[in-house]
Amino acid sequence: MTTKPLRFTNVQRSTFFATVRERADAYFRDNNLSRHANGAMWAKTAFFLGSFVLTYGLIISNQFSVPVMAGLAALLGAICAFIGFNVCHDALHGSFSASKRVNKGLGLIFNLIGASPYVWNITHNVVHHTYTNIAGHDEDIEVAPGLVRLDASEPVRRIQRYQHWYAFLLYGLASLSWVLRKDYKKFFQPKIGQQVANHPRREYFNLFFYKAIYYVLFIVVPLLVLDITWWQWALGFVLMHFVEGLVLGLVFQLAHVVEGTAFPLPDEQNDMREAWAVHQLRTTANFSPNSRLASFLCGGLNRQIEHHLFPKVCHIHYPELARIVRETAHEFELPYLENPTFVGALQSHRRVLWQMGAGAWATAQQAPRAQVAA
């Protein structure tokens, strides 16, 4: 196995990215627009952060019945996911504001939804955005190793025949794992993907300090102020995270694990023999691109292609960028993958789960029989 770092080699000498970037630059320049947040983006941010504070406040007010608080907990889980999409995601990419201080401040809010912004920056901004859908590099496609199979190079297991049913349950548990386990595991493992872990000392403090704040807000405070039993709190906590995890998981999966998206592997020299931007087009898909509701809730991540090509541009500008990217991709005869609706994308994702699970298992079982027959 080669130890050379993975690299992208533009063997086709494609000028797609240079062209689309030049056209995007011209759009912002000709319209005298900033690449960062505008008034609508700030209003959206205020809406989601205000919704978070209001919903949390209603829960700990101890003025409602247990069923009502359960509903509020589920709503809070969804709001946390939407804050992640709409506010923290842009801030951590440095696209929300031209000010690093503003981006850092808004990025810290990520801690309030239970996740470490520092670990996220490595796993998502550095690793996932560079090595999208490349097994052994992009750990975002390792949803539940041994249970969910998304990589054709992995051996298929008997239980994975049913993954097109139970995978969605696992997506819902992802947020709970993130809060209690994943950040610690990623932080202390030697590598994240192929990125060697070499953390500044202050990040050791930050990891435990901000986790402690989260645990106080969502475990200690509710148990102290609410007139509920510990198991009622536990059910509400799990419900909140199940909704949050399901929303987060579905948006990611519908962008990278649907029919048409590729899971390419490097050659023996550890080279991806295509331009990085072309790789992004082959491994990424949009869903519900014309839905204002999807764009509002998902922070533009329903236009994942534009996000991967222009992560430093605030998502409020993606609708116009999408027109530029789509036309340029077609001009260069490159794929531009889209599912017109959320339901269509969900069905496509489920078919991929079936193909990689039940379908692959059936094929694996037929192979020995064919050899015996021959």
Coordinates of C-alpha atoms in Angstrom, one line a residue, residues 48-189:
F48 CA -33.1 30.5 14.1
L49 CA -31.2 31.6 17.1
G50 CA -34.3 33.3 18.5
S51 CA -36.3 30.1 17.9
F52 CA -33.6 28.1 19.8
V53 CA -33.7 30.5 22.8
L54 CA -37.5 30.6 22.9
T55 CA -37.9 26.8 22.6
Y56 CA -35.3 26.0 25.2
G57 CA -36.8 28.6 27.5
L58 CA -40.3 27.1 27.1
I59 CA -39.0 23.7 28.0
I60 CA -37.2 24.7 31.2
S61 CA -40.1 27.1 32.2
N62 CA -41.7 24.0 33.7
Q63 CA -45.1 25.3 32.6
F64 CA -46.1 22.4 30.3
S65 CA -47.1 18.8 30.5
V66 CA -44.7 16.0 29.7
P67 CA -46.2 15.3 26.3
V68 CA -46.0 19.0 25.3
M69 CA -42.4 19.2 26.5
A70 CA -41.6 16.1 24.4
G71 CA -43.0 17.9 21.4
L72 CA -40.9 20.9 22.2
A73 CA -37.8 18.7 22.6
A74 CA -38.3 17.3 19.1
L75 CA -38.8 20.8 17.8
L76 CA -35.6 21.9 19.5
G77 CA -33.7 19.0 17.9
A78 CA -34.8 20.2 14.4
I79 CA -33.9 23.8 15.3
C80 CA -30.4 22.7 16.4
A81 CA -29.9 21.0 13.0
F82 CA -31.1 24.1 11.2
I83 CA -28.8 26.3 13.2
G84 CA -26.0 24.0 12.2
F85 CA -26.9 24.3 8.5
N86 CA -27.7 28.0 8.4
V87 CA -25.4 29.7 10.8
C88 CA -22.5 27.6 12.1
H89 CA -21.8 25.8 8.8
D90 CA -21.2 29.1 6.9
A91 CA -19.3 30.6 9.9
L92 CA -16.9 27.7 10.2
H93 CA -16.3 27.8 6.4
G94 CA -15.4 31.5 6.8
S95 CA -18.2 32.4 4.4
F96 CA -20.7 34.1 6.7
S97 CA -18.7 37.3 7.2
A98 CA -15.5 39.0 6.0
S99 CA -14.6 39.3 9.7
K100 CA -12.8 36.3 11.2
R101 CA -14.0 37.4 14.6
V102 CA -17.6 37.3 13.5
N103 CA -17.1 33.9 11.9
K104 CA -15.4 32.5 15.0
G105 CA -18.1 33.9 17.3
L106 CA -20.9 32.4 15.3
G107 CA -18.9 29.2 14.9
L108 CA -18.8 28.8 18.7
I109 CA -22.6 28.4 18.7
F110 CA -21.9 24.9 17.2
N111 CA -21.0 23.9 20.8
L112 CA -24.7 24.6 21.8
I113 CA -25.9 21.9 19.4
G114 CA -23.4 19.5 21.0
A115 CA -20.6 19.4 18.5
S116 CA -17.0 20.6 18.6
P117 CA -16.3 23.3 15.9
Y118 CA -12.6 22.4 16.0
V119 CA -13.2 18.7 15.3
W120 CA -15.8 19.6 12.7
N121 CA -13.4 21.9 10.9
I122 CA -11.0 19.0 10.4
T123 CA -13.4 16.2 9.6
H124 CA -15.7 18.3 7.3
N125 CA -13.9 21.4 6.0
V126 CA -10.5 19.8 5.5
V127 CA -11.1 16.1 5.0
H128 CA -14.6 15.7 3.5
H129 CA -14.4 18.7 1.2
T130 CA -11.1 17.6 -0.2
Y131 CA -11.6 13.8 -0.4
T132 CA -15.4 13.6 -1.0
N133 CA -16.7 10.0 -1.2
I134 CA -13.2 8.5 -1.2
A135 CA -13.1 5.5 1.1
G136 CA -10.3 5.5 3.6
H137 CA -10.1 9.3 3.4
D138 CA -13.6 10.8 3.7
E139 CA -14.8 9.6 7.2
D140 CA -18.2 11.2 6.6
I141 CA -19.2 8.2 4.5
E142 CA -18.4 5.9 7.4
V143 CA -21.9 6.1 8.9
A144 CA -21.9 2.9 11.0
P145 CA -19.0 0.6 9.9
G146 CA -20.2 -3.0 9.6
L147 CA -23.8 -2.0 9.7
V148 CA -24.2 0.5 6.8
R149 CA -22.3 -0.4 3.6
L150 CA -21.8 2.5 1.1
D151 CA -18.5 1.5 -0.4
A152 CA -18.5 -1.2 -3.0
S153 CA -15.0 -2.3 -2.1
E154 CA -16.2 -3.4 1.4
P155 CA -17.3 -7.0 2.0
V156 CA -21.1 -7.3 2.3
R157 CA -22.5 -8.6 5.5
R158 CA -25.7 -10.6 6.0
I159 CA -27.3 -8.0 8.2
Q160 CA -26.8 -5.3 5.5
R161 CA -29.6 -6.9 3.5
Y162 CA -31.9 -4.8 5.6
Q163 CA -29.9 -1.6 5.7
H164 CA -32.4 0.2 3.5
W165 CA -34.7 0.0 6.4
Y166 CA -32.6 0.4 9.5
A167 CA -30.1 2.9 8.2
F168 CA -32.6 5.7 8.9
L169 CA -32.7 4.7 12.6
L170 CA -28.9 4.9 12.7
Y171 CA -29.0 8.4 11.2
G172 CA -31.2 9.4 14.0
L173 CA -28.7 8.1 16.6
A174 CA -25.8 9.9 15.0
S175 CA -26.3 13.2 16.9
L176 CA -26.4 11.4 20.2
S177 CA -23.2 9.6 19.3
W178 CA -21.7 12.9 18.3
V179 CA -22.4 14.6 21.6
L180 CA -21.3 11.7 23.8
R181 CA -18.7 9.8 21.8
K182 CA -17.7 10.9 18.3
D183 CA -15.9 14.2 19.0
Y184 CA -13.8 12.5 21.7
K185 CA -13.0 9.6 19.4
K186 CA -12.0 11.8 16.5
F187 CA -10.0 14.2 18.6
F188 CA -7.9 11.4 20.2
Q189 CA -7.4 9.1 17.2

